CSV table of C-alpha atoms and ligand atoms in Angstrom, one decimal:
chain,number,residue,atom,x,y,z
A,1,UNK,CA,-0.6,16.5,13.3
A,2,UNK,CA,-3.7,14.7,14.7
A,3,UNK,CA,-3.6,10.9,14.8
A,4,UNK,CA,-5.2,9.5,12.2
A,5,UNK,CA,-7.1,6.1,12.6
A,6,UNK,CA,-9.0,3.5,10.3
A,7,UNK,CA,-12.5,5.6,11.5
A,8,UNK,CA,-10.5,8.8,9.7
A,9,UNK,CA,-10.0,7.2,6.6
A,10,UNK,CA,-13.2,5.8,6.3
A,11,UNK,CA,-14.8,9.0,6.7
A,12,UNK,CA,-12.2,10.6,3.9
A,13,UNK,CA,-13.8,7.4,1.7
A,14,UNK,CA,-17.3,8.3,2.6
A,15,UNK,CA,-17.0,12.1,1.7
A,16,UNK,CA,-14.9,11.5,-1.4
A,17,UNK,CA,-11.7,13.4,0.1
A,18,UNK,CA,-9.0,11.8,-1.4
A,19,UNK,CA,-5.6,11.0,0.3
A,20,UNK,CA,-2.1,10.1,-0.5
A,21,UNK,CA,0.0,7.4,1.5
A,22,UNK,CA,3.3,6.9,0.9
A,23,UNK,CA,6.2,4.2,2.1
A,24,UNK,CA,9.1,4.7,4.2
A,25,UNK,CA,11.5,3.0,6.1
A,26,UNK,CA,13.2,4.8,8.5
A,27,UNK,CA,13.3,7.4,11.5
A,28,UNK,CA,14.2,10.5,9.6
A,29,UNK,CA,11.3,10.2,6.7
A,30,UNK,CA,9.0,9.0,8.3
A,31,UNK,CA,9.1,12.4,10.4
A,32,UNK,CA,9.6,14.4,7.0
A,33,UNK,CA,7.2,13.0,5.6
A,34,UNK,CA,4.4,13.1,8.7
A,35,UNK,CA,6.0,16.9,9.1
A,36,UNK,CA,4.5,17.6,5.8
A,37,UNK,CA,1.1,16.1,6.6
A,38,UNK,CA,1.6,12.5,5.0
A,39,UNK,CA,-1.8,10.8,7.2
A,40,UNK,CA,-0.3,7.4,6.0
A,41,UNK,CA,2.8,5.6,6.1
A,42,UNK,CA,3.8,2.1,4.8
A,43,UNK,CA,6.1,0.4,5.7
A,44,UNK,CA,6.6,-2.2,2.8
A,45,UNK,CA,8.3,-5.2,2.3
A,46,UNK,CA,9.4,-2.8,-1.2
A,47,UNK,CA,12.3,-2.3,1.4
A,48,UNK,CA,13.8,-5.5,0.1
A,49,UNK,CA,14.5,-3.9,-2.8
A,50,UNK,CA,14.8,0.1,-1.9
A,51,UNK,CA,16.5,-0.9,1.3
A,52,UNK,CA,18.6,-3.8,0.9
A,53,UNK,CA,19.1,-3.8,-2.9
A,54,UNK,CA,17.5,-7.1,-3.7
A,55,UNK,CA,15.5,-7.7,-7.2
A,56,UNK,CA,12.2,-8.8,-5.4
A,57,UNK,CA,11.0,-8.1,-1.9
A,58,UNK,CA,10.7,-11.9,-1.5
A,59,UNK,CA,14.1,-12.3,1.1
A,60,UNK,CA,12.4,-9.7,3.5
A,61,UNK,CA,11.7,-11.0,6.9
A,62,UNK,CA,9.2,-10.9,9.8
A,63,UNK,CA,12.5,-9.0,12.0
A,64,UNK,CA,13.4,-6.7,9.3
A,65,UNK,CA,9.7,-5.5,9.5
A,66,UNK,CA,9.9,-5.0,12.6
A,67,UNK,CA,13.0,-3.5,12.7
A,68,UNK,CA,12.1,-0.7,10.4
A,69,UNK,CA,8.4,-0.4,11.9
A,70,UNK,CA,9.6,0.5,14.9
A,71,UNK,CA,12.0,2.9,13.3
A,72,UNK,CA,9.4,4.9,11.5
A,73,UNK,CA,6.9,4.4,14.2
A,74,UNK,CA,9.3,6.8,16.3
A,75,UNK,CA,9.0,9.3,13.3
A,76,UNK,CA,6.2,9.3,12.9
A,77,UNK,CA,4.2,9.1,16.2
A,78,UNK,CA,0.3,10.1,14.5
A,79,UNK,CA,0.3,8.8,11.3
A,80,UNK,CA,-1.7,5.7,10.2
A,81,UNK,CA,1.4,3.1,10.1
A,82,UNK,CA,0.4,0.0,7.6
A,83,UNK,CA,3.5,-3.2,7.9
A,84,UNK,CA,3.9,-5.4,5.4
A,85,UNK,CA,3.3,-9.1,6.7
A,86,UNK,CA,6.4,-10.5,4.4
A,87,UNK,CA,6.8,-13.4,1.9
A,88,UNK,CA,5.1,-16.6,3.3
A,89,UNK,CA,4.9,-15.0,6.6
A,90,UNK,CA,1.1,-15.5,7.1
A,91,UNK,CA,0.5,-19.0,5.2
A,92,UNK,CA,-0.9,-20.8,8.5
A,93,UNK,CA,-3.3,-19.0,11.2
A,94,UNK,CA,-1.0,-19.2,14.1
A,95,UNK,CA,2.0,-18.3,12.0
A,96,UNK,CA,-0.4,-15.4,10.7
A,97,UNK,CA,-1.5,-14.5,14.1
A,98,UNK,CA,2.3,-15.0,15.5
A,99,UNK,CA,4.3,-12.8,12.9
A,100,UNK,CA,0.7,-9.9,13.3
A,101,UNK,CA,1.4,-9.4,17.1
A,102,UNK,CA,5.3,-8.7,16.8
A,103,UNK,CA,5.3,-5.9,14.1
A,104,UNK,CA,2.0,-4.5,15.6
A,105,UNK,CA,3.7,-4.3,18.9
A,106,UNK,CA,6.8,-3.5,16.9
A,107,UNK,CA,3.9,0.2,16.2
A,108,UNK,CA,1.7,-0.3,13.1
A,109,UNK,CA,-1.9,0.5,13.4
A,110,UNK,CA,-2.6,-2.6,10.1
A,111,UNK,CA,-0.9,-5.1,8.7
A,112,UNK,CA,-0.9,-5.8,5.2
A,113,UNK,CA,-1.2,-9.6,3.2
A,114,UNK,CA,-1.3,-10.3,-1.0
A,115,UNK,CA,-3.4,-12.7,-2.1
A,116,UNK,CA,-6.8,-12.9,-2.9
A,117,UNK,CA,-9.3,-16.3,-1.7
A,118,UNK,CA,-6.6,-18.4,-0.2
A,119,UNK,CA,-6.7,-15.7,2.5
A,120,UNK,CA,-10.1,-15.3,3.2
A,121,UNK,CA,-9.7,-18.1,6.8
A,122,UNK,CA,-6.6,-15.7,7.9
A,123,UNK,CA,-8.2,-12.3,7.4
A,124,UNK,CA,-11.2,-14.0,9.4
A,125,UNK,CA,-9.2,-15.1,12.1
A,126,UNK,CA,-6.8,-11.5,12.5
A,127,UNK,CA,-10.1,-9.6,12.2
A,128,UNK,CA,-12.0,-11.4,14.8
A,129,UNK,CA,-9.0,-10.7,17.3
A,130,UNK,CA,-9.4,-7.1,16.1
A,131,UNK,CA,-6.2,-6.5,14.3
A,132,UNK,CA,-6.9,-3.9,11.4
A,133,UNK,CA,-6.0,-5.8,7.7
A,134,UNK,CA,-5.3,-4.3,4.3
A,135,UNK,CA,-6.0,-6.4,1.7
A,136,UNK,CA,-3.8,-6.2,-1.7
A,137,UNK,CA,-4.5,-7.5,-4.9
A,138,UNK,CA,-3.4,-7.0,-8.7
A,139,UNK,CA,-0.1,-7.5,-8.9
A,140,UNK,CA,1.5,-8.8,-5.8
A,141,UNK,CA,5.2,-8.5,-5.8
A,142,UNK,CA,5.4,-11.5,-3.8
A,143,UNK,CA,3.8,-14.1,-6.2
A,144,UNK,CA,6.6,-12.3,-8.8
A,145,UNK,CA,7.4,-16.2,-10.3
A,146,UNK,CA,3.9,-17.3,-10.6
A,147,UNK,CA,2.7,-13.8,-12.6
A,148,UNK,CA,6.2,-14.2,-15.0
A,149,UNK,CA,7.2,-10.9,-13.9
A,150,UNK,CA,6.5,-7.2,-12.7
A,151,UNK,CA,3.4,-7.2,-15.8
A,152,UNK,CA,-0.5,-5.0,-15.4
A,153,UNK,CA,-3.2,-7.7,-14.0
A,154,UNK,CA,-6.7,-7.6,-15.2
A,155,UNK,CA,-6.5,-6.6,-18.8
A,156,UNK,CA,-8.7,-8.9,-20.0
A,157,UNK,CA,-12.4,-9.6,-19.0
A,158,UNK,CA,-11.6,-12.9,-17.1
A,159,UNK,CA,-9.0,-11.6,-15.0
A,160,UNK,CA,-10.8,-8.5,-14.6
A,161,UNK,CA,-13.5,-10.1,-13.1
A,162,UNK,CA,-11.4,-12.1,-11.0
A,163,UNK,CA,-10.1,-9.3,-9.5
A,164,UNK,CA,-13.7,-8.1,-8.9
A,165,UNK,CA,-14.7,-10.7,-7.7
A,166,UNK,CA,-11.3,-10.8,-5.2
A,167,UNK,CA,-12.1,-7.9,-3.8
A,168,UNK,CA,-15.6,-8.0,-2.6
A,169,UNK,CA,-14.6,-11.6,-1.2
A,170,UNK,CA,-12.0,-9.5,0.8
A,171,UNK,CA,-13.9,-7.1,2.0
A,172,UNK,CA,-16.4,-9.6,3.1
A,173,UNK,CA,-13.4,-11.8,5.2
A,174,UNK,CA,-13.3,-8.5,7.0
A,175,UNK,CA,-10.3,-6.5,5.2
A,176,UNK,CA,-10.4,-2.4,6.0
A,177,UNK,CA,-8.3,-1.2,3.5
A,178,UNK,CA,-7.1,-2.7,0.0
A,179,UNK,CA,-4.2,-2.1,-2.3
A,180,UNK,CA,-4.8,-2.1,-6.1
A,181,UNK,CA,-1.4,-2.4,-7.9
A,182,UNK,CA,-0.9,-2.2,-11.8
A,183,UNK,CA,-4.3,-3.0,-12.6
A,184,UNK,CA,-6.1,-0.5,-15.6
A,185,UNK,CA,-8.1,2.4,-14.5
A,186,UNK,CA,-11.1,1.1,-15.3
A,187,UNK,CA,-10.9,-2.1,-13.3
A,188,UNK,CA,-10.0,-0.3,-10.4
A,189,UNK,CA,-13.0,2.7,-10.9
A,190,UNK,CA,-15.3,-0.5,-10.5
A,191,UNK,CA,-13.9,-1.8,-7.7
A,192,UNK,CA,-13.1,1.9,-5.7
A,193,UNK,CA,-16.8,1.9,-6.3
A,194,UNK,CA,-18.1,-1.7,-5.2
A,195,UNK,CA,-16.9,-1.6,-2.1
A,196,UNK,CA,-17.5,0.3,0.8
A,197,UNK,CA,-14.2,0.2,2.4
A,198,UNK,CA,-11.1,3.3,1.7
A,199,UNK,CA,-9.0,1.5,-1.9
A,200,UNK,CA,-5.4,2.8,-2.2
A,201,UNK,CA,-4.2,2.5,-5.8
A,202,UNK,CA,-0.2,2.2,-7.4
A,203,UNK,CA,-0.6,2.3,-10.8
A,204,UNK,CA,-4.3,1.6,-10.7
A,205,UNK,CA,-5.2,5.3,-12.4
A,206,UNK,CA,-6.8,8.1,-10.0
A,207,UNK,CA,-10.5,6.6,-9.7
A,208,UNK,CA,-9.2,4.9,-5.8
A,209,UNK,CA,-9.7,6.9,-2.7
A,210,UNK,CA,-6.3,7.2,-2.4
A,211,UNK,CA,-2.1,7.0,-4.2
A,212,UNK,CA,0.5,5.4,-3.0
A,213,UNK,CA,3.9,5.8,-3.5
A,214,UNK,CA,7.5,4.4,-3.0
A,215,UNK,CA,9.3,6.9,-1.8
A,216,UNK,CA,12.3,6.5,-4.2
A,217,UNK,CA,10.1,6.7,-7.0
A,218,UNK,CA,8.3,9.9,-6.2
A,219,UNK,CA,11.7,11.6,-5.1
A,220,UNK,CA,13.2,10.5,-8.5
A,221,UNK,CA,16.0,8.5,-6.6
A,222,UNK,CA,14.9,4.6,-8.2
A,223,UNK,CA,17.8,4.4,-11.0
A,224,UNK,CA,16.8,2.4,-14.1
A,225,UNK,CA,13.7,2.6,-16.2
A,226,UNK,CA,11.0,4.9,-14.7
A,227,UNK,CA,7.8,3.3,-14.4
A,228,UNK,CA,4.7,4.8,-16.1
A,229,UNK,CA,3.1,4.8,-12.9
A,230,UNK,CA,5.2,6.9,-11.0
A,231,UNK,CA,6.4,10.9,-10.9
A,232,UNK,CA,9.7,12.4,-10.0
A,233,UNK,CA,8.3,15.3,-7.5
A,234,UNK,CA,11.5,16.4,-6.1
A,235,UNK,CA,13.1,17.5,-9.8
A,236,UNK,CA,10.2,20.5,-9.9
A,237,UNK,CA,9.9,21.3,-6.4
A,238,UNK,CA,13.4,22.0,-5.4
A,239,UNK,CA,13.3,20.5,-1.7
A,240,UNK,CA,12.0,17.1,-0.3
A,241,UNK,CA,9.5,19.0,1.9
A,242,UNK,CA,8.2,20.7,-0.9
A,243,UNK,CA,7.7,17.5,-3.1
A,244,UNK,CA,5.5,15.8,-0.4
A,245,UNK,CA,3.3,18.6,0.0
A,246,UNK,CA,3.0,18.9,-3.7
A,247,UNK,CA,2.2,15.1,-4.0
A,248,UNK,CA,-0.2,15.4,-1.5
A,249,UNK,CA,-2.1,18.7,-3.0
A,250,UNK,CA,-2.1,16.3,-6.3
A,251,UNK,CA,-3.3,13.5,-5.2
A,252,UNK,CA,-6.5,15.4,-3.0
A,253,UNK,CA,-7.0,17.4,-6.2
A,254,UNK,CA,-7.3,14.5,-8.7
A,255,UNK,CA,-4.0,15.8,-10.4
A,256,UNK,CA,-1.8,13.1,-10.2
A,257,UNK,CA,-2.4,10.4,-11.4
A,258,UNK,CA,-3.2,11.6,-14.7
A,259,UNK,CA,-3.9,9.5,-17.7
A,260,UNK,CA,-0.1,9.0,-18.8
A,261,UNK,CA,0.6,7.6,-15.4
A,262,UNK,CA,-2.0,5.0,-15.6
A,263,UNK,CA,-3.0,2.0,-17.9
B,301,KIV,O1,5.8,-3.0,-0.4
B,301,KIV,C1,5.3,-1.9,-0.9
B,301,KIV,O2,5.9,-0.9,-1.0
B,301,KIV,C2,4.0,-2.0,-1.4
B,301,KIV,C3,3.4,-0.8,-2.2
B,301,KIV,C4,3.9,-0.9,-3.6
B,301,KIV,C5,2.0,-0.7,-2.1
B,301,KIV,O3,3.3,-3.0,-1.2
């Protein structure tokens, strides 16, 4: 596969070509998954909870990111690799700047922070040394205490707008990617439009320029309640190869999500 870079996705934004990302944590799918034509790989701080069996990703650290970038980096040598700057990792600019240089050495092309206004001095400062940030807003798994749980964001007009109005203050701080989590369709249609930068959406409806997944959800393996948001590929596509490339066909086709997968 040819490496794909921030200029790549941009253009997929300006034409309309929609992509699908998805997370991983180690060597072996990270390759599957690049193998199948996955352009983007995340490696989140979801691992907390997919990885090492935690309820939040809140006890993930700076060296387990790095640990597992490194891992899937091997993988995946050309895909567009997104780390997870973890849980109060990135409060303070030289902390920010710090903890950004070992797990982009460690092989990601971006990092990624939650949080809307109280980052905007950060952002400034990583982007003006040139370090790619994704910006990621909605619900932020992180802040799980403050929003009293895993609940959709924006659903009504004063939240909604402070979403909107999160978003564009992102993109102004100099973010080139943003992650729209649980928020309804409709919120995130505005936003996808607004800005001018690529928006990946998880549970934000199929209006973004691009899905994301966790992996365990979209190969069924994430025991409990399923979550609206998500799709088991694997159970009708008989192999794991087969479940990416039919998550990817869906999500360029506008297929999945569809309307019972969003809010
Ligand atoms: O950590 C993660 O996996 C994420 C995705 C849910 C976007 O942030």
């Amino acid at each position: 596969m040819e490496s794909i870079n921030i200029s790549t996705l941009q253009n997929w934004k300006n034409k309309k070509n929609k992509f699908a990302a998805i997370t991983a944590y180690d060597f072996s799918f990270a390759k599957l998954f690049s193998n199948q034509g996955i352009p983007i790989i995340l490696v989140g701080d979801s691992l907390g909870m997919t990885f090492q069996g935690h309820d939040s990703t809140i006890p993930v650290t700076v060296q387990n990111i790095e640990y597992h970038t490194k891992a899937v980096r091997k993988g995946a040598p050309n895909v567009f690799l997104i780390s997870d700057l973890p849980f109060m990792s990135y409060c303070q600019i030289n902390q920010a700047l710090k903890n950004t240089s070992k797990i982009i050495q460690s092989g990601a092309n971006m990092i990624k922070i939650e949080g809307g206004k109280n980052l905007i001095h950060i952002i400034r400062e990583l982007s003006s040394h040139s370090i790619l940030v994704c910006g990621h807003i909605g619900l932020t798994p992180q802040h799980i205490d403050y929003l009293s749980g895993y609940k959709i964001q924006g659903r009504n007009e004063k939240d909604a707008n402070k979403i909107i109005e999160e978003a564009l203050l992102l993109e102004d701080a100099g973010i080139k990617m943003l992650v729209l989590e649980c928020i309804p369709a409709k919120l995130s249609k505005i936003i996808t439009e607004k800005l001018s930068i690529p928006v990946i959406g998880i549970g934000a409806g199929n209006y973004t320029d691009g899905q994301i997944l966790v992996m365990q959800d979209l190969l069924g393996i994430t025991e409990g309640k399923k979550l609206k948001f998500t799709k088991n590929f694997l159970s009708q596509n008989g192999s794991i190869q087969n479940a990416i490339k039919t998550y990817i066909y869906e999500v360029k086709k506008g297929i999945f999500p569809n309307e019972k997968n969003s809010f």
